[in-house]
Amino acid sequence: VHPQDSSLHLKLVRGENLNPDAKYTALSYCWGNDSEVLLAKALKTENLESYETEIPWETLPQTLQDAAVTTHRLGMHFVWIDSLCIIQDDDNDKVKEIAQMAQVYSHATLTIMVNRAARASDGFLHQRSPPLGTSNLLFRSPDGTEGWVSLYFKHEFWYEEKSKLDKRGWAMQEHLLSRRTLEIGTYMTEWSCRKERGLSSHSDGWSTDRLTRGSGSPFQ
């Protein structure tokens, strides 16, 4: 993943050509009813060679584009996406790569889990609104630092995110194996590692001054 004009330049890189310590993200998402569209642009025997030069940005479903953008914003250059890293019309490659899925997710620096998108074309880097009934209170700590406290009612819709990705068995495996996760939900973004969790219910998701987290160890 490298910047190029107004978009990003993507190409396929073989694992054996990577430094074993290379940092990368892994994407966990739903294909949904976009399977045919996704497969049309997926890695196949016929485009394997050309994808090693460039994967056409404009042909990628929005969720895949957003995963590449997120990876770049986090300062990493590699992202693992099943439809682009497994040769979809090669049964031998499928068997080989599926057997290595546990290693892919357990070794990833971060797993991007897209709970809010029911299909690959939905994307996830959209403006979001706080849940209904949310009140934001400005506060100033004794050292002068300002921040926000969000108050909300715990309605039933708070659990709506579980209706998409979290209902799939393979997604549960990806979640459990991951060292760190960035979960993109309908209302919130959640960060987690082996020792800590953080939550943001605001649309800007990236702002640390709106991150709510418990006391304890820093993110690792």
PDB file of C-alpha atoms in Angstrom:
ATOM      1  CA  VAL A   1       0.000   0.000   0.000  1.00  0.00           C
ATOM      2  CA  HIS A   2       1.635   3.253  -1.162  1.00  0.00           C
ATOM      3  CA  PRO A   3       0.254   6.764  -1.850  1.00  0.00           C
ATOM      4  CA  GLN A   4      -0.387   7.625  -5.504  1.00  0.00           C
ATOM      5  CA  ASP A   5      -2.069  10.890  -6.512  1.00  0.00           C
ATOM      6  CA  SER A   6      -5.534  11.030  -4.890  1.00  0.00           C
ATOM      7  CA  SER A   7      -5.698   7.291  -4.165  1.00  0.00           C
ATOM      8  CA  LEU A   8      -3.368   4.528  -3.049  1.00  0.00           C
ATOM      9  CA  HIS A   9      -1.226   2.211  -5.125  1.00  0.00           C
ATOM     10  CA  LEU A  10      -1.842  -1.447  -4.324  1.00  0.00           C
ATOM     11  CA  LYS A  11       0.020  -4.484  -5.547  1.00  0.00           C
ATOM     12  CA  LEU A  12       0.336  -8.123  -4.587  1.00  0.00           C
ATOM     13  CA  VAL A  13       3.478  -9.013  -2.621  1.00  0.00           C
ATOM     14  CA  ARG A  14       4.395 -12.652  -2.090  1.00  0.00           C
ATOM     15  CA  GLY A  15       4.891 -13.642   1.524  1.00  0.00           C
ATOM     16  CA  GLU A  16       8.289 -15.198   0.881  1.00  0.00           C
ATOM     17  CA  ASN A  17       9.539 -11.788  -0.313  1.00  0.00           C
ATOM     18  CA  LEU A  18       8.588 -10.041   2.922  1.00  0.00           C
ATOM     19  CA  ASN A  19      10.734  -9.428   5.961  1.00  0.00           C
ATOM     20  CA  PRO A  20       9.486 -11.850   8.666  1.00  0.00           C
ATOM     21  CA  ASP A  21       9.116  -8.844  10.995  1.00  0.00           C
ATOM     22  CA  ALA A  22       7.065  -6.781   8.528  1.00  0.00           C
ATOM     23  CA  LYS A  23       4.023  -5.147  10.122  1.00  0.00           C
ATOM     24  CA  TYR A  24       0.680  -5.709   8.437  1.00  0.00           C
ATOM     25  CA  THR A  25      -3.049  -5.499   9.042  1.00  0.00           C
ATOM     26  CA  ALA A  26      -5.567  -8.253   8.322  1.00  0.00           C
ATOM     27  CA  LEU A  27      -9.139  -7.579   7.241  1.00  0.00           C
ATOM     28  CA  SER A  28     -12.146  -9.377   8.727  1.00  0.00           C
ATOM     29  CA  TYR A  29     -15.346  -8.487   6.845  1.00  0.00           C
ATOM     30  CA  CYS A  30     -18.523  -9.806   5.231  1.00  0.00           C
ATOM     31  CA  TRP A  31     -18.691 -10.469   1.497  1.00  0.00           C
ATOM     32  CA  GLY A  32     -22.494 -10.380   1.738  1.00  0.00           C
ATOM     33  CA  ASN A  33     -24.445 -10.371  -1.513  1.00  0.00           C
ATOM     34  CA  ASP A  34     -21.477  -8.769  -3.284  1.00  0.00           C
ATOM     35  CA  SER A  35     -19.807 -12.150  -3.755  1.00  0.00           C
ATOM     36  CA  GLU A  36     -20.084 -12.126  -7.556  1.00  0.00           C
ATOM     37  CA  VAL A  37     -18.740  -8.577  -7.842  1.00  0.00           C
ATOM     38  CA  LEU A  38     -15.963  -9.321  -5.372  1.00  0.00           C
ATOM     39  CA  LEU A  39     -14.936 -12.509  -7.161  1.00  0.00           C
ATOM     40  CA  ALA A  40     -14.856 -10.675 -10.497  1.00  0.00           C
ATOM     41  CA  LYS A  41     -12.062  -8.432  -9.150  1.00  0.00           C
ATOM     42  CA  ALA A  42     -10.458 -11.000  -6.842  1.00  0.00           C
ATOM     43  CA  LEU A  43      -7.065 -12.635  -7.285  1.00  0.00           C
ATOM     44  CA  LYS A  44      -7.232 -15.326  -9.954  1.00  0.00           C
ATOM     45  CA  THR A  45      -4.763 -17.267 -12.061  1.00  0.00           C
ATOM     46  CA  GLU A  46      -5.331 -14.946 -15.022  1.00  0.00           C
ATOM     47  CA  ASN A  47      -4.496 -11.721 -13.155  1.00  0.00           C
ATOM     48  CA  LEU A  48      -1.854 -13.051 -10.756  1.00  0.00           C
ATOM     49  CA  GLU A  49       1.024 -11.571 -12.753  1.00  0.00           C
ATOM     50  CA  SER A  50      -0.616  -8.183 -13.366  1.00  0.00           C
ATOM     51  CA  TYR A  51      -1.652  -7.851  -9.702  1.00  0.00           C
ATOM     52  CA  GLU A  52       2.019  -8.146  -8.732  1.00  0.00           C
ATOM     53  CA  THR A  53       2.475  -4.848 -10.583  1.00  0.00           C
ATOM     54  CA  GLU A  54      -0.764  -3.119  -9.630  1.00  0.00           C
ATOM     55  CA  ILE A  55      -4.237  -3.914  -8.326  1.00  0.00           C
ATOM     56  CA  PRO A  56      -6.617  -1.405  -9.986  1.00  0.00           C
ATOM     57  CA  TRP A  57      -7.835   0.847  -7.181  1.00  0.00           C
ATOM     58  CA  GLU A  58     -11.087   1.933  -8.809  1.00  0.00           C
ATOM     59  CA  THR A  59     -12.295  -1.666  -9.224  1.00  0.00           C
ATOM     60  CA  LEU A  60     -12.056  -2.543  -5.531  1.00  0.00           C
ATOM     61  CA  PRO A  61     -15.210  -2.653  -3.363  1.00  0.00           C
ATOM     62  CA  GLN A  62     -15.368   0.207  -0.857  1.00  0.00           C
ATOM     63  CA  THR A  63     -14.595  -1.944   2.191  1.00  0.00           C
ATOM     64  CA  LEU A  64     -11.318  -3.084   0.616  1.00  0.00           C
ATOM     65  CA  GLN A  65     -10.401   0.493  -0.300  1.00  0.00           C
ATOM     66  CA  ASP A  66     -11.179   1.636   3.248  1.00  0.00           C
ATOM     67  CA  ALA A  67      -9.017  -1.164   4.672  1.00  0.00           C
ATOM     68  CA  ALA A  68      -6.082   0.008   2.540  1.00  0.00           C
ATOM     69  CA  VAL A  69      -6.638   3.629   3.613  1.00  0.00           C
ATOM     70  CA  THR A  70      -6.808   2.613   7.283  1.00  0.00           C
ATOM     71  CA  THR A  71      -3.615   0.574   6.958  1.00  0.00           C
ATOM     72  CA  HIS A  72      -1.828   3.539   5.367  1.00  0.00           C
ATOM     73  CA  ARG A  73      -3.082   5.961   8.051  1.00  0.00           C
ATOM     74  CA  LEU A  74      -1.751   3.633  10.724  1.00  0.00           C
ATOM     75  CA  GLY A  75       1.697   3.811   9.127  1.00  0.00           C
ATOM     76  CA  MET A  76       1.776   0.286   7.709  1.00  0.00           C
ATOM     77  CA  HIS A  77       2.351  -0.795   4.115  1.00  0.00           C
ATOM     78  CA  PHE A  78       0.849  -4.280   3.989  1.00  0.00           C
ATOM     79  CA  VAL A  79      -2.720  -5.542   4.370  1.00  0.00           C
ATOM     80  CA  TRP A  80      -3.960  -9.122   4.105  1.00  0.00           C
ATOM     81  CA  ILE A  81      -7.361  -9.484   2.402  1.00  0.00           C
ATOM     82  CA  ASP A  82      -8.685 -12.945   1.573  1.00  0.00           C
ATOM     83  CA  SER A  83     -10.070 -12.100  -1.882  1.00  0.00           C
ATOM     84  CA  LEU A  84      -6.754 -10.523  -2.917  1.00  0.00           C
ATOM     85  CA  CYS A  85      -4.317 -12.892  -1.203  1.00  0.00           C
ATOM     86  CA  ILE A  86      -5.871 -16.281  -2.033  1.00  0.00           C
ATOM     87  CA  ILE A  87      -6.092 -17.384  -5.679  1.00  0.00           C
ATOM     88  CA  GLN A  88      -9.849 -17.832  -5.911  1.00  0.00           C
ATOM     89  CA  ASP A  89      -9.903 -20.218  -8.885  1.00  0.00           C
ATOM     90  CA  ASP A  90      -7.073 -22.444  -7.624  1.00  0.00           C
ATOM     91  CA  ASP A  91      -8.318 -25.144  -5.231  1.00  0.00           C
ATOM     92  CA  ASN A  92      -4.792 -26.129  -4.214  1.00  0.00           C
ATOM     93  CA  ASP A  93      -3.940 -22.558  -3.238  1.00  0.00           C
ATOM     94  CA  LYS A  94      -7.218 -22.272  -1.321  1.00  0.00           C
ATOM     95  CA  VAL A  95      -6.467 -25.390   0.713  1.00  0.00           C
ATOM     96  CA  LYS A  96      -2.929 -24.176   1.423  1.00  0.00           C
ATOM     97  CA  GLU A  97      -3.921 -20.629   2.403  1.00  0.00           C
ATOM     98  CA  ILE A  98      -6.974 -21.581   4.462  1.00  0.00           C
ATOM     99  CA  ALA A  99      -4.732 -23.881   6.497  1.00  0.00           C
ATOM    100  CA  GLN A 100      -2.570 -20.841   7.305  1.00  0.00           C
ATOM    101  CA  MET A 101      -5.395 -18.517   8.341  1.00  0.00           C
ATOM    102  CA  ALA A 102      -4.632 -18.943  12.036  1.00  0.00           C
ATOM    103  CA  GLN A 103      -1.065 -17.746  11.458  1.00  0.00           C
ATOM    104  CA  VAL A 104      -2.255 -14.833   9.315  1.00  0.00           C
ATOM    105  CA  TYR A 105      -4.478 -13.393  12.046  1.00  0.00           C
ATOM    106  CA  SER A 106      -2.341 -14.277  15.051  1.00  0.00           C
ATOM    107  CA  HIS A 107       0.752 -12.657  13.501  1.00  0.00           C
ATOM    108  CA  ALA A 108      -1.005  -9.538  12.182  1.00  0.00           C
ATOM    109  CA  THR A 109      -0.079  -6.291  13.901  1.00  0.00           C
ATOM    110  CA  LEU A 110      -3.770  -5.379  13.872  1.00  0.00           C
ATOM    111  CA  THR A 111      -7.001  -6.940  12.612  1.00  0.00           C
ATOM    112  CA  ILE A 112      -9.548  -4.542  11.128  1.00  0.00           C
ATOM    113  CA  MET A 113     -12.982  -5.963  11.940  1.00  0.00           C
ATOM    114  CA  VAL A 114     -15.803  -4.386   9.938  1.00  0.00           C
ATOM    115  CA  ASN A 115     -18.939  -4.974  11.997  1.00  0.00           C
ATOM    116  CA  ARG A 116     -20.960  -2.183  10.410  1.00  0.00           C
ATOM    117  CA  ALA A 117     -20.843  -3.383   6.773  1.00  0.00           C
ATOM    118  CA  ALA A 118     -23.139  -6.207   5.694  1.00  0.00           C
ATOM    119  CA  ARG A 119     -21.458  -6.441   2.286  1.00  0.00           C
ATOM    120  CA  ALA A 120     -18.125  -5.598   0.713  1.00  0.00           C
ATOM    121  CA  SER A 121     -19.399  -2.557  -1.192  1.00  0.00           C
ATOM    122  CA  ASP A 122     -20.661  -0.776   1.950  1.00  0.00           C
ATOM    123  CA  GLY A 123     -17.313   0.481   3.226  1.00  0.00           C
ATOM    124  CA  PHE A 124     -16.781   1.723   6.774  1.00  0.00           C
ATOM    125  CA  LEU A 125     -15.027   5.105   6.776  1.00  0.00           C
ATOM    126  CA  HIS A 126     -18.259   7.098   6.818  1.00  0.00           C
ATOM    127  CA  GLN A 127     -19.495   9.922   8.990  1.00  0.00           C
ATOM    128  CA  ARG A 128     -21.369   8.504  11.966  1.00  0.00           C
ATOM    129  CA  SER A 129     -23.696   9.992  14.527  1.00  0.00           C
ATOM    130  CA  PRO A 130     -23.611   9.199  18.256  1.00  0.00           C
ATOM    131  CA  PRO A 131     -26.414   6.905  19.467  1.00  0.00           C
ATOM    132  CA  LEU A 132     -29.778   8.519  20.151  1.00  0.00           C
ATOM    133  CA  GLY A 133     -29.968  10.145  23.541  1.00  0.00           C
ATOM    134  CA  THR A 134     -26.213  10.808  23.791  1.00  0.00           C
ATOM    135  CA  SER A 135     -25.187  13.925  25.708  1.00  0.00           C
ATOM    136  CA  ASN A 136     -21.634  15.268  25.495  1.00  0.00           C
ATOM    137  CA  LEU A 137     -20.283  17.209  28.469  1.00  0.00           C
ATOM    138  CA  LEU A 138     -17.126  19.281  28.252  1.00  0.00           C
ATOM    139  CA  PHE A 139     -14.769  18.954  31.217  1.00  0.00           C
ATOM    140  CA  ARG A 140     -11.420  20.396  32.276  1.00  0.00           C
ATOM    141  CA  SER A 141      -9.031  18.361  34.425  1.00  0.00           C
ATOM    142  CA  PRO A 142      -6.919  19.962  37.200  1.00  0.00           C
ATOM    143  CA  ASP A 143      -3.936  20.246  34.839  1.00  0.00           C
ATOM    144  CA  GLY A 144      -6.005  22.256  32.345  1.00  0.00           C
ATOM    145  CA  THR A 145      -6.569  19.461  29.826  1.00  0.00           C
ATOM    146  CA  GLU A 146     -10.006  19.578  28.224  1.00  0.00           C
ATOM    147  CA  GLY A 147     -12.026  16.602  27.031  1.00  0.00           C
ATOM    148  CA  TRP A 148     -15.507  15.141  26.638  1.00  0.00           C
ATOM    149  CA  VAL A 149     -17.646  12.809  28.688  1.00  0.00           C
ATOM    150  CA  SER A 150     -20.440  11.058  26.783  1.00  0.00           C
ATOM    151  CA  LEU A 151     -23.606   9.982  28.599  1.00  0.00           C
ATOM    152  CA  TYR A 152     -26.077   7.641  26.943  1.00  0.00           C
ATOM    153  CA  PHE A 153     -28.921   5.243  27.656  1.00  0.00           C
ATOM    154  CA  LYS A 154     -28.113   1.593  27.050  1.00  0.00           C
ATOM    155  CA  HIS A 155     -30.874   0.838  24.539  1.00  0.00           C
ATOM    156  CA  GLU A 156     -31.349  -2.499  22.858  1.00  0.00           C
ATOM    157  CA  PHE A 157     -29.959  -1.136  19.592  1.00  0.00           C
ATOM    158  CA  TRP A 158     -26.599  -0.834  21.376  1.00  0.00           C
ATOM    159  CA  TYR A 159     -26.083  -4.518  20.573  1.00  0.00           C
ATOM    160  CA  GLU A 160     -27.151  -4.187  16.920  1.00  0.00           C
ATOM    161  CA  GLU A 161     -23.550  -4.561  15.743  1.00  0.00           C
ATOM    162  CA  LYS A 162     -23.558  -8.221  16.734  1.00  0.00           C
ATOM    163  CA  SER A 163     -26.016  -8.966  13.918  1.00  0.00           C
ATOM    164  CA  LYS A 164     -23.404  -8.832  11.139  1.00  0.00           C
ATOM    165  CA  LEU A 165     -19.816 -10.033  11.389  1.00  0.00           C
ATOM    166  CA  ASP A 166     -20.044 -11.386  14.932  1.00  0.00           C
ATOM    167  CA  LYS A 167     -22.603 -14.021  13.949  1.00  0.00           C
ATOM    168  CA  ARG A 168     -20.146 -15.808  11.647  1.00  0.00           C
ATOM    169  CA  GLY A 169     -18.011 -18.613  13.051  1.00  0.00           C
ATOM    170  CA  TRP A 170     -14.919 -17.854  10.999  1.00  0.00           C
ATOM    171  CA  ALA A 171     -15.046 -14.229  12.167  1.00  0.00           C
ATOM    172  CA  MET A 172     -15.037 -15.392  15.788  1.00  0.00           C
ATOM    173  CA  GLN A 173     -11.867 -17.360  15.054  1.00  0.00           C
ATOM    174  CA  GLU A 174     -10.246 -14.297  13.488  1.00  0.00           C
ATOM    175  CA  HIS A 175     -11.190 -12.207  16.521  1.00  0.00           C
ATOM    176  CA  LEU A 176      -9.900 -14.693  19.077  1.00  0.00           C
ATOM    177  CA  LEU A 177      -6.605 -15.199  17.258  1.00  0.00           C
ATOM    178  CA  SER A 178      -5.842 -11.500  16.798  1.00  0.00           C
ATOM    179  CA  ARG A 179      -3.388  -9.716  19.073  1.00  0.00           C
ATOM    180  CA  ARG A 180      -5.026  -6.343  18.461  1.00  0.00           C
ATOM    181  CA  THR A 181      -8.349  -5.447  16.885  1.00  0.00           C
ATOM    182  CA  LEU A 182      -9.950  -2.311  15.524  1.00  0.00           C
ATOM    183  CA  GLU A 183     -13.697  -2.971  15.422  1.00  0.00           C
ATOM    184  CA  ILE A 184     -15.706  -0.601  13.249  1.00  0.00           C
ATOM    185  CA  GLY A 185     -19.322  -0.580  14.406  1.00  0.00           C
ATOM    186  CA  THR A 186     -22.461   1.290  13.412  1.00  0.00           C
ATOM    187  CA  TYR A 187     -22.175   3.729  16.318  1.00  0.00           C
ATOM    188  CA  MET A 188     -18.761   3.104  17.831  1.00  0.00           C
ATOM    189  CA  THR A 189     -15.159   2.174  17.132  1.00  0.00           C
ATOM    190  CA  GLU A 190     -13.494  -0.164  19.598  1.00  0.00           C
ATOM    191  CA  TRP A 191      -9.780  -0.746  20.049  1.00  0.00           C
ATOM    192  CA  SER A 192      -8.538  -3.771  21.952  1.00  0.00           C
ATOM    193  CA  CYS A 193      -5.323  -5.619  22.669  1.00  0.00           C
ATOM    194  CA  ARG A 194      -4.456  -8.436  25.054  1.00  0.00           C
ATOM    195  CA  LYS A 195      -4.472  -6.090  28.057  1.00  0.00           C
ATOM    196  CA  GLU A 196      -6.739  -3.135  27.348  1.00  0.00           C
ATOM    197  CA  ARG A 197      -9.847  -1.971  25.506  1.00  0.00           C
ATOM    198  CA  GLY A 198     -10.952   1.464  24.360  1.00  0.00           C
ATOM    199  CA  LEU A 199     -14.200   2.798  22.959  1.00  0.00           C
ATOM    200  CA  SER A 200     -15.248   5.792  20.914  1.00  0.00           C
ATOM    201  CA  SER A 201     -18.888   6.576  20.168  1.00  0.00           C
ATOM    202  CA  HIS A 202     -18.105   9.584  18.012  1.00  0.00           C
ATOM    203  CA  SER A 203     -17.842  10.025  14.277  1.00  0.00           C
ATOM    204  CA  ASP A 204     -14.171  10.946  14.163  1.00  0.00           C
ATOM    205  CA  GLY A 205     -13.006   7.628  15.653  1.00  0.00           C
ATOM    206  CA  TRP A 206      -9.338   8.655  15.364  1.00  0.00           C
ATOM    207  CA  SER A 207      -9.342  11.383  18.017  1.00  0.00           C
ATOM    208  CA  THR A 208      -7.661  10.292  21.252  1.00  0.00           C
ATOM    209  CA  ASP A 209      -9.353  13.055  23.251  1.00  0.00           C
ATOM    210  CA  ARG A 210     -12.677  11.273  22.658  1.00  0.00           C
ATOM    211  CA  LEU A 211     -11.424   7.843  23.590  1.00  0.00           C
ATOM    212  CA  THR A 212     -13.035   6.331  26.662  1.00  0.00           C
ATOM    213  CA  ARG A 213     -10.949   3.698  28.401  1.00  0.00           C
ATOM    214  CA  GLY A 214     -10.451   2.212  31.818  1.00  0.00           C
ATOM    215  CA  SER A 215      -7.370   2.602  33.959  1.00  0.00           C
ATOM    216  CA  GLY A 216      -4.604   0.085  33.453  1.00  0.00           C
ATOM    217  CA  SER A 217      -1.870  -0.746  30.974  1.00  0.00           C
ATOM    218  CA  PRO A 218      -1.313   1.298  27.799  1.00  0.00           C
ATOM    219  CA  PHE A 219      -2.309  -0.276  24.486  1.00  0.00           C
ATOM    220  CA  GLN A 220       0.278  -2.828  23.392  1.00  0.00           C
TER     221      GLN A 220
END
